[in-house]
XYZ file of C-alpha atoms in Angstrom:
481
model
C 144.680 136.388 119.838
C 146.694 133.589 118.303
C 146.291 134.128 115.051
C 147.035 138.099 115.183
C 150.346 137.519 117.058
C 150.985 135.109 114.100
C 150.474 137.090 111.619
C 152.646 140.035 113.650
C 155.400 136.944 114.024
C 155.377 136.846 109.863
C 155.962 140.728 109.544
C 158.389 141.248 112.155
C 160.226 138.098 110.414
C 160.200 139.767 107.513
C 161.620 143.064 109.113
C 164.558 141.248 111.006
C 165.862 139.750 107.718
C 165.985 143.392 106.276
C 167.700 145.178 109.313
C 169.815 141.736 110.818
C 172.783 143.794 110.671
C 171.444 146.817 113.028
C 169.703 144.380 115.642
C 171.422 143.607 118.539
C 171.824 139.897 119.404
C 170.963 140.225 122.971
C 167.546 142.056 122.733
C 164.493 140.301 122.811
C 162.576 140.417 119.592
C 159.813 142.581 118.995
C 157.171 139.955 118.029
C 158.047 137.591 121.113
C 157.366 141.195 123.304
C 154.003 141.533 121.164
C 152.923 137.688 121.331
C 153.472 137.852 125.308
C 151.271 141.484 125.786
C 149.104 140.005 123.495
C 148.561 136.535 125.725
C 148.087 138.930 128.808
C 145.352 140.829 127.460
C 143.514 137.909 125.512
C 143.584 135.218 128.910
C 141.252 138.061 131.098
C 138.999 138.212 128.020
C 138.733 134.312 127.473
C 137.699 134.245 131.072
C 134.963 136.713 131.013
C 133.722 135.063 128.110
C 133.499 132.085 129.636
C 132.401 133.085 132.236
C 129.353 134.709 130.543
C 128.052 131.777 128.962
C 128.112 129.639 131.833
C 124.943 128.865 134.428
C 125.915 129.206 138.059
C 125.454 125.582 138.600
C 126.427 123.643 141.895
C 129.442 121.011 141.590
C 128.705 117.597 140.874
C 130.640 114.878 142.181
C 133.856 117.667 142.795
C 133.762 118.379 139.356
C 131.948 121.534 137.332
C 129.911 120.276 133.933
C 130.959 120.350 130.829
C 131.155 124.219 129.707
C 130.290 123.053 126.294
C 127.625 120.612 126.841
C 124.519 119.814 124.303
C 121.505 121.915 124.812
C 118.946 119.986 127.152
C 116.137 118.303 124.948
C 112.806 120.022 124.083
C 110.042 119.345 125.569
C 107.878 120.582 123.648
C 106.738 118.708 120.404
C 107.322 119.763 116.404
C 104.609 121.764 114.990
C 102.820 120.371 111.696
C 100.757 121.860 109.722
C 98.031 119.948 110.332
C 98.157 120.773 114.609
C 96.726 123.502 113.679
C 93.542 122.287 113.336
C 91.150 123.159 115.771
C 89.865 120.452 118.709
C 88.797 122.837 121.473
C 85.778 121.674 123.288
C 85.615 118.173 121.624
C 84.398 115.215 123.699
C 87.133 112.897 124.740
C 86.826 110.349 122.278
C 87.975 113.000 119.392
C 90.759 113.526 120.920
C 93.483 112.669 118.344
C 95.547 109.734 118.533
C 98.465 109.321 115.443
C 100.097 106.119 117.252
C 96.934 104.044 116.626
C 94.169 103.496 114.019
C 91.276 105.849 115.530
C 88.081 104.545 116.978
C 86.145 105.405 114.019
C 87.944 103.465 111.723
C 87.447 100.653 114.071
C 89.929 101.135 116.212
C 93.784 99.820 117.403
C 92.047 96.182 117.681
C 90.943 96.095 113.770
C 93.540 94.907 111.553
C 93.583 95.469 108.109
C 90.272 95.271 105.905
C 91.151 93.820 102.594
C 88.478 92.624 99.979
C 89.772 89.700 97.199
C 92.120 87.801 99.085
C 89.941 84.546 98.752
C 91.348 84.842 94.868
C 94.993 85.039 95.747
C 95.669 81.335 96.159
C 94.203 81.117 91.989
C 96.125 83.790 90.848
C 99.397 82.551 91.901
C 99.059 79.146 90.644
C 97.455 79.843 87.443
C 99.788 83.189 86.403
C 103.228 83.173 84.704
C 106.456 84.744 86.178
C 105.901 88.071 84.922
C 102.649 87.881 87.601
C 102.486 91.357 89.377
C 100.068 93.708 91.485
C 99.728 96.985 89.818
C 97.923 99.694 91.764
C 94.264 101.569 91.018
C 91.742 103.658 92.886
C 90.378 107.491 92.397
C 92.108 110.494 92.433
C 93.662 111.576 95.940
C 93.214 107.933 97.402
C 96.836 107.547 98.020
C 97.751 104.938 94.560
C 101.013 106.734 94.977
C 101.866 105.885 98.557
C 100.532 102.231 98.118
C 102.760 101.069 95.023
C 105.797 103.184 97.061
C 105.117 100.870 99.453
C 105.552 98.050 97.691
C 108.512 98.827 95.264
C 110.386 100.032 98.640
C 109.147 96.158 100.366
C 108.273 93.865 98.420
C 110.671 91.085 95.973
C 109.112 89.870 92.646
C 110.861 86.835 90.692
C 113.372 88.312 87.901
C 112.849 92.047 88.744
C 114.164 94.183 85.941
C 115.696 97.211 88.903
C 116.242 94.315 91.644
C 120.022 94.815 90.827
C 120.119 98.471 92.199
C 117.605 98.169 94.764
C 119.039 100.748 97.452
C 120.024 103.173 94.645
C 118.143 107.309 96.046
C 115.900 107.084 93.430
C 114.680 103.384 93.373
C 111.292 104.456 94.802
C 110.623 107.392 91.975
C 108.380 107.413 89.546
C 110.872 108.596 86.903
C 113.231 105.392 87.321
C 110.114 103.226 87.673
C 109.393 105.015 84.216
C 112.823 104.633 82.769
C 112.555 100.764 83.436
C 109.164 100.224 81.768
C 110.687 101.932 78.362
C 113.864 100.295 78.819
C 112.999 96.901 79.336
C 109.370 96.406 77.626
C 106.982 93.875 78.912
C 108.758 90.781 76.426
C 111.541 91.118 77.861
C 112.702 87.117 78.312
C 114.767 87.824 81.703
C 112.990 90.072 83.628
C 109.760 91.859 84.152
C 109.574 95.686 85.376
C 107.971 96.990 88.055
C 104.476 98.310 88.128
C 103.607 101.462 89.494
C 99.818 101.135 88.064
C 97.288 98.976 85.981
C 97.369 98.725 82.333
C 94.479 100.483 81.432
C 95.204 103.449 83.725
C 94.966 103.501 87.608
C 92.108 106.327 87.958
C 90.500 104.796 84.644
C 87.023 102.750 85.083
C 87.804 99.051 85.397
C 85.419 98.654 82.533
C 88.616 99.945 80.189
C 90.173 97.060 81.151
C 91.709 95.263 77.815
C 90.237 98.142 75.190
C 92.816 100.689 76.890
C 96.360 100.774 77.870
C 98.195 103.889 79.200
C 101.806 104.763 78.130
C 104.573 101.873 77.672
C 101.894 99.445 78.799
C 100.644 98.689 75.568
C 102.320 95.171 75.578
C 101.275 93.575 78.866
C 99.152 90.431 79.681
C 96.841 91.823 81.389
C 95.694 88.617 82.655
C 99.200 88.479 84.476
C 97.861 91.934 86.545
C 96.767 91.372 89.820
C 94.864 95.187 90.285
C 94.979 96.679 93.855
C 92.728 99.654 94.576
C 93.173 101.629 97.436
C 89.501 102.943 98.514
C 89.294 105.801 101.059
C 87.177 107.244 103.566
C 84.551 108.999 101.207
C 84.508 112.276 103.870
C 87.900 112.989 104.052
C 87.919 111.896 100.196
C 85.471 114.677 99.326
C 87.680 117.073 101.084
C 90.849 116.107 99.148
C 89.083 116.259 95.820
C 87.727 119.941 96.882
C 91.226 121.115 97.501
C 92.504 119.609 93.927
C 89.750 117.965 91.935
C 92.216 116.933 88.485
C 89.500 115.691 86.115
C 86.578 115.935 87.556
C 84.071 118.961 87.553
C 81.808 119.282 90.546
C 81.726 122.045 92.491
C 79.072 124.173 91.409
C 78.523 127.423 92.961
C 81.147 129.056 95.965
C 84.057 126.777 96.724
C 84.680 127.842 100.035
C 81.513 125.764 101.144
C 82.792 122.610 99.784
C 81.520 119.686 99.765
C 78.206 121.014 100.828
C 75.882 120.947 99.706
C 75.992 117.452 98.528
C 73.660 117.004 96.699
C 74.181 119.510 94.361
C 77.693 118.197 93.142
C 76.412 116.725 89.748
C 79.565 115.468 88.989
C 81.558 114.892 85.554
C 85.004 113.448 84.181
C 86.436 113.169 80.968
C 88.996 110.443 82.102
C 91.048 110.757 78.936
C 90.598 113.393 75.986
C 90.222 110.908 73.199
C 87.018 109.334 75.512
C 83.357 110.575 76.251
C 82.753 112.757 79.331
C 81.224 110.177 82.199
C 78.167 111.803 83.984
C 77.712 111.343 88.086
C 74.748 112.511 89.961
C 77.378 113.630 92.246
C 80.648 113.236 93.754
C 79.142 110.528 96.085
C 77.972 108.667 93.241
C 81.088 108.550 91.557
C 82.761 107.544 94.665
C 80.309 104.655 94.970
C 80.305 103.733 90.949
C 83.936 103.652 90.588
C 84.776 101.435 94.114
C 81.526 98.968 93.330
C 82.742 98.331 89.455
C 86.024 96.655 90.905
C 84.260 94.499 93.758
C 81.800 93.135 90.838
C 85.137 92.591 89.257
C 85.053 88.624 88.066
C 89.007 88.342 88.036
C 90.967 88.559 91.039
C 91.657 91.788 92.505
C 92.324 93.180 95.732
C 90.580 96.307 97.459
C 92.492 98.002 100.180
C 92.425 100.735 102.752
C 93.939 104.155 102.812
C 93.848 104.718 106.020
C 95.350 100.609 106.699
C 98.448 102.213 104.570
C 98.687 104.937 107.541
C 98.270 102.949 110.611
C 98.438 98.913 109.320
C 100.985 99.821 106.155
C 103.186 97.008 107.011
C 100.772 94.358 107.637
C 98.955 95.589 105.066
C 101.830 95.562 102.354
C 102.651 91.894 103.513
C 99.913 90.402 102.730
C 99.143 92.191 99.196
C 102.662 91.312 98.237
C 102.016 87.689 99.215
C 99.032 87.633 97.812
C 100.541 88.607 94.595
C 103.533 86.175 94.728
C 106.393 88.148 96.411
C 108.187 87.844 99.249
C 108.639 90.639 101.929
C 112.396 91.826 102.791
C 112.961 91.706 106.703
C 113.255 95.310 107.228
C 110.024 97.125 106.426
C 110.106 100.689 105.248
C 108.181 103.297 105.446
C 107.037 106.178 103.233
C 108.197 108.763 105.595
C 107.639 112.378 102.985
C 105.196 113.022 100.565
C 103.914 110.230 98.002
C 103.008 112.559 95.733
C 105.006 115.671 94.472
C 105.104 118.330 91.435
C 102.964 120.857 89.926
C 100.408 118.416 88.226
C 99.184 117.094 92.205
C 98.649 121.096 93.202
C 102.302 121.056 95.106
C 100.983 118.793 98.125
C 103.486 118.457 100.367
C 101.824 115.710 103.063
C 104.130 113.767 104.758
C 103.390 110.346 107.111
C 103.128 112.597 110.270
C 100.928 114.867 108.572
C 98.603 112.379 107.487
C 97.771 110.327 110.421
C 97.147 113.808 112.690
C 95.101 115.166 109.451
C 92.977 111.828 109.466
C 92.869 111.340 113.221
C 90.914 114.226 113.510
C 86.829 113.155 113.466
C 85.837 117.195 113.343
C 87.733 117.720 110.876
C 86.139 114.883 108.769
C 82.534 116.267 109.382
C 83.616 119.417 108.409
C 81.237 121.596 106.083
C 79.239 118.613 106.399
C 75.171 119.096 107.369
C 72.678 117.034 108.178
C 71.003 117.280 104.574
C 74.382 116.475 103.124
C 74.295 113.371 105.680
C 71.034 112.308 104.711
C 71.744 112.240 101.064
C 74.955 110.003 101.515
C 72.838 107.616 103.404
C 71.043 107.219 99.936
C 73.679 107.748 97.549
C 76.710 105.698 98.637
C 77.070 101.997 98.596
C 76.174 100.457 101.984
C 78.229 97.505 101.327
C 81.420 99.339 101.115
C 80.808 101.832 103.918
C 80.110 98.838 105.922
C 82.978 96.690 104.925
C 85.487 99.493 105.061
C 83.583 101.240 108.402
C 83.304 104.300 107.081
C 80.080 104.867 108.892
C 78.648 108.295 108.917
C 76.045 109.484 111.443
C 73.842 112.857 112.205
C 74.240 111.575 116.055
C 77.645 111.732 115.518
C 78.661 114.707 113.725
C 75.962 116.768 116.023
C 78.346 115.234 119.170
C 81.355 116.332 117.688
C 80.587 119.728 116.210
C 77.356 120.510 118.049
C 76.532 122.143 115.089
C 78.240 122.558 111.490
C 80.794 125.161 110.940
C 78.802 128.151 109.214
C 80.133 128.861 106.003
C 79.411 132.289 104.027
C 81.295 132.120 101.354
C 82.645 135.790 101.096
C 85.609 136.728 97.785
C 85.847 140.208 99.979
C 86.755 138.127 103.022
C 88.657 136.250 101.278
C 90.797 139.301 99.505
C 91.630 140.378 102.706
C 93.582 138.032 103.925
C 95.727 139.033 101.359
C 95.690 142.389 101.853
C 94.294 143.141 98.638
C 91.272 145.636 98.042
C 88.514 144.743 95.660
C 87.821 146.055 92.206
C 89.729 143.280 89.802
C 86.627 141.766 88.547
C 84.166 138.886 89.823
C 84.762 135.002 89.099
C 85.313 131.936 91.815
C 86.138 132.388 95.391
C 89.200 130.241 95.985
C 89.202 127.697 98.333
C 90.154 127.595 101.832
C 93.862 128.165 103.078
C 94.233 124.864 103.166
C 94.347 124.453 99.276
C 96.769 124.500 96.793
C 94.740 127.204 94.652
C 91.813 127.483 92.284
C 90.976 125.659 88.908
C 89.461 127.340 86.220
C 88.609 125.778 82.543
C 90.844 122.939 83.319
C 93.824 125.381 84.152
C 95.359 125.356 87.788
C 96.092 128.441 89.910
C 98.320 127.927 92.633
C 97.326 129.786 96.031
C 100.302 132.303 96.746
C 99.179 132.781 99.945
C 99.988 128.844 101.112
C 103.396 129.061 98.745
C 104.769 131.773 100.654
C 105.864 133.893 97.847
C 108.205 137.099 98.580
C 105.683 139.291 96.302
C 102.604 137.979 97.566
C 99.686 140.623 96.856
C 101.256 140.950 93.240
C 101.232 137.416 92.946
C 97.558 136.599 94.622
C 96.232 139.118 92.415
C 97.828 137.891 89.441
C 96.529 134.411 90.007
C 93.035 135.915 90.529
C 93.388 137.784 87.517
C 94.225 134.755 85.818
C 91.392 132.862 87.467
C 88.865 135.463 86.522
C 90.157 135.333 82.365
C 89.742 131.712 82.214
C 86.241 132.032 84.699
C 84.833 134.216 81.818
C 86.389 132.817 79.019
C 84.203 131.658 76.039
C 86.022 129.105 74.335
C 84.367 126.681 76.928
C 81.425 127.959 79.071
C 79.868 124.428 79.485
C 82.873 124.246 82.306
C 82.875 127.479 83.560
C 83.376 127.489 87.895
């Protein structure tokens, strides 16, 4: 109302210059007679509004509430992805718990499990300066979360970036990047951080000293104190079924993956230049990998996944002391994803994501049998289930899940969720919603169904078009899935 008897004010201003001479000095002006109408008709409306978007509430204390107070807080909690996830019928004891490590990872009582730290004591005295951890461990272990951790936490003497520690992108893998060209490993006043070991952090430890990845090529690695992050070999299979990188193991439908087990002969060509390394499945490799750095003769530290979910600070404390750093006094967390861009499938897991996705004991045992249970038992390393309590049990998983989840793996079943009708050729079944998308001949195909894309049926069968070219391609049948 205001602002249209302002605007009428303006053109009747304009009007009274023009015609001054024919008004008459003791009539009221037109836009004072047009602001006051105005005023009478816009006050009834105010009320009504008002009235309309108030409750009928009782007086408090003599005086209405505030008309325009804050709405009254939810109670009902965010949705994550990873709620989702089915716990109906569970006993108690699977009930998920985020706030606290679960029970079969040993519980809130259990404090971090860390193998090495008997070394520590010799690698700080005997080491130079330039002394640093640098982070290892297999694909989808969570290397990126762990040396996040400790760029965002931990001090090291003469730190290359320590003068703009609080800059956005201190913690980013393209500044940690930038500082490792920029300032070398001679460098006589500082050393740069590092984000992971010399010869590679998913590389066998054997390449240690006859490899070095990219701008790493001058390091002592003698001054490296390597910390590998080991992880729950269930959940682990599941992450490397949803985006496998390097390694080539599922043979047959994907949908059923892991299982069966057994029949994962697994194999990685770790870098192009290298031979392909043979597994007799993804369990070995698991077990081959882990057990090469606790024979390890030089110090090195071998930590917990899930202690960088539920025990990160603690955790981070004593690598970084370990190491010869000191901890600032406010710890932070890695709150969003670790991990980010096209190469990693377009995960998107954040903190609160992870600790309901890893609370949840079905969902470990899923797709999991008793054969496939059996054959673990055999082919990982007791020593490092035990020391890490990753136990796995047929008592167990029958208790949880009664029985396994059947799996049928059906591409028509799968088409349909899309919408899409079959008739555009055979090749693999992608995986479950859950994944990123299918790889084929080394090439990755994201899932258009998870990425929400506006043209989805063109692009789902686009990707499965693409899928099925490289499925049936002949330039390299040997990996073929």
């Amino acid at each position: 109302v205001v602002e249209i008897s302002q605007r009428i004010m303006v053109v009747e201003r304009r009007r009274s210059r023009r015609a001054s001479s024919r008004r008459s000095s003791a009539g009221a002006p037109s836009s004072l007679i047009v602001l006051f109408l105005l005023l009478l008709l816009g006050i009834p409306i105010l009320t009504l509004f008002l009235m309309k978007n108030t409750t009928d509430e009782p007086r408090q204390g003599g005086m209405t509430k505030n008309l325009f107070r804050a709405p009254p807080p939810s109670t009902t909690a965010p949705i994550f992805k990873s709620d989702l996830i089915n716990t109906e019928g569970l006993p108690p004891t699977t009930k998920m718990n985020t706030n606290s490590m679960p029970e079969m990872y040993g519980g809130a009582s259990a404090g971090p499990m860390i193998i090495g730290e008997e070394r520590c004591e010799a690698f700080r005295v005997s080491r130079s300066w330039r002394r640093r951890p640098a982070v290892s461990g297999l694909f989808n272990t969570g290397t990126n979360l762990l040396w996040r951790l400790l760029r965002l936490n931990c001090v090291f003497p003469n730190d290359c970036a320590e003068n703009v520690r609080g800059a956005k992108d201190f913690d980013s893998e393209g500044r940690v990047i930038r500082d490792m060209a920029r300032y070398g490993h001679t460098s006589p006043h500082c050393q740069p951080f590092l984000w992971q070991v010399p010869w590679g952090k998913h590389n066998p430890v054997l390449w240690r000293g006859s490899h070095y990845a990219q701008y790493l090529s001058g390091i002592d690695i003698n001054d490296v104190l390597p910390v590998v992050v080991i992880k729950d070999p269930l959940t682990w299979f599941h992450s490397m079924c949803r985006m496998d990188y390097a390694t080539d193991f599922r043979h047959g439908q994907a949908q059923c993956c892991p299982s069966p087990i057994s029949q994962t002969k697994t194999s990685i060509r770790f870098r192009k230049e290298r031979d392909i390394v043979h597994y007799d499945s993804i369990a070995h490799m698991w077990s081959k990998w882990n057990l090469d750095y606790v024979n390890l003769d030089v110090p090195r530290l071998i930590v917990r996944y899930e202690d960088l979910l539920w025990h990160a600070e603690t955790t981070i404390s004593r690598v970084c002391s370990c190491s010869g750093g000191k901890m600032l006094p406010n710890f932070k967390e890695v709150t969003k994803s670790a991990k980010s861009g096209v190469a990693h499938g377009f995960a998107d897991t954040t903190l609160n994501d992870a600790t309901r996705k890893y609370s949840n004991e079905s969902r470990r045992y899923q797709y999991i049998t008793d054969a496939d249970i059996s054959f673990l038992h055999s082919a990982l390393e007791p020593f490092l289930v035990g020391t890490f309590h990753y136990n796995i049990s047929i008592d167990r998983r029958r208790a949880i899940l009664n029985s396994p989840p059947e799996c049928i793996p059906s591409r028509l079943e799968y088409l349909k969720q899309f919408g899409l009708k079959p008739g555009i050729g055979g090749g693999p079944v992608p995986l479950d919603d859950e994944s990123d998308g299918v790889v084929a001949n080394g090439n990755f195909y994201p899932n258009p169904k998870k990425h929400g894309s506006k043209n989805r049926k063109r692009k789902a069968s686009e990707a499965f078009a693409a899928a099925n070219i490289a499925h049936h391609g002949t330039s390299n049948n040997n990996h073929n899935r």
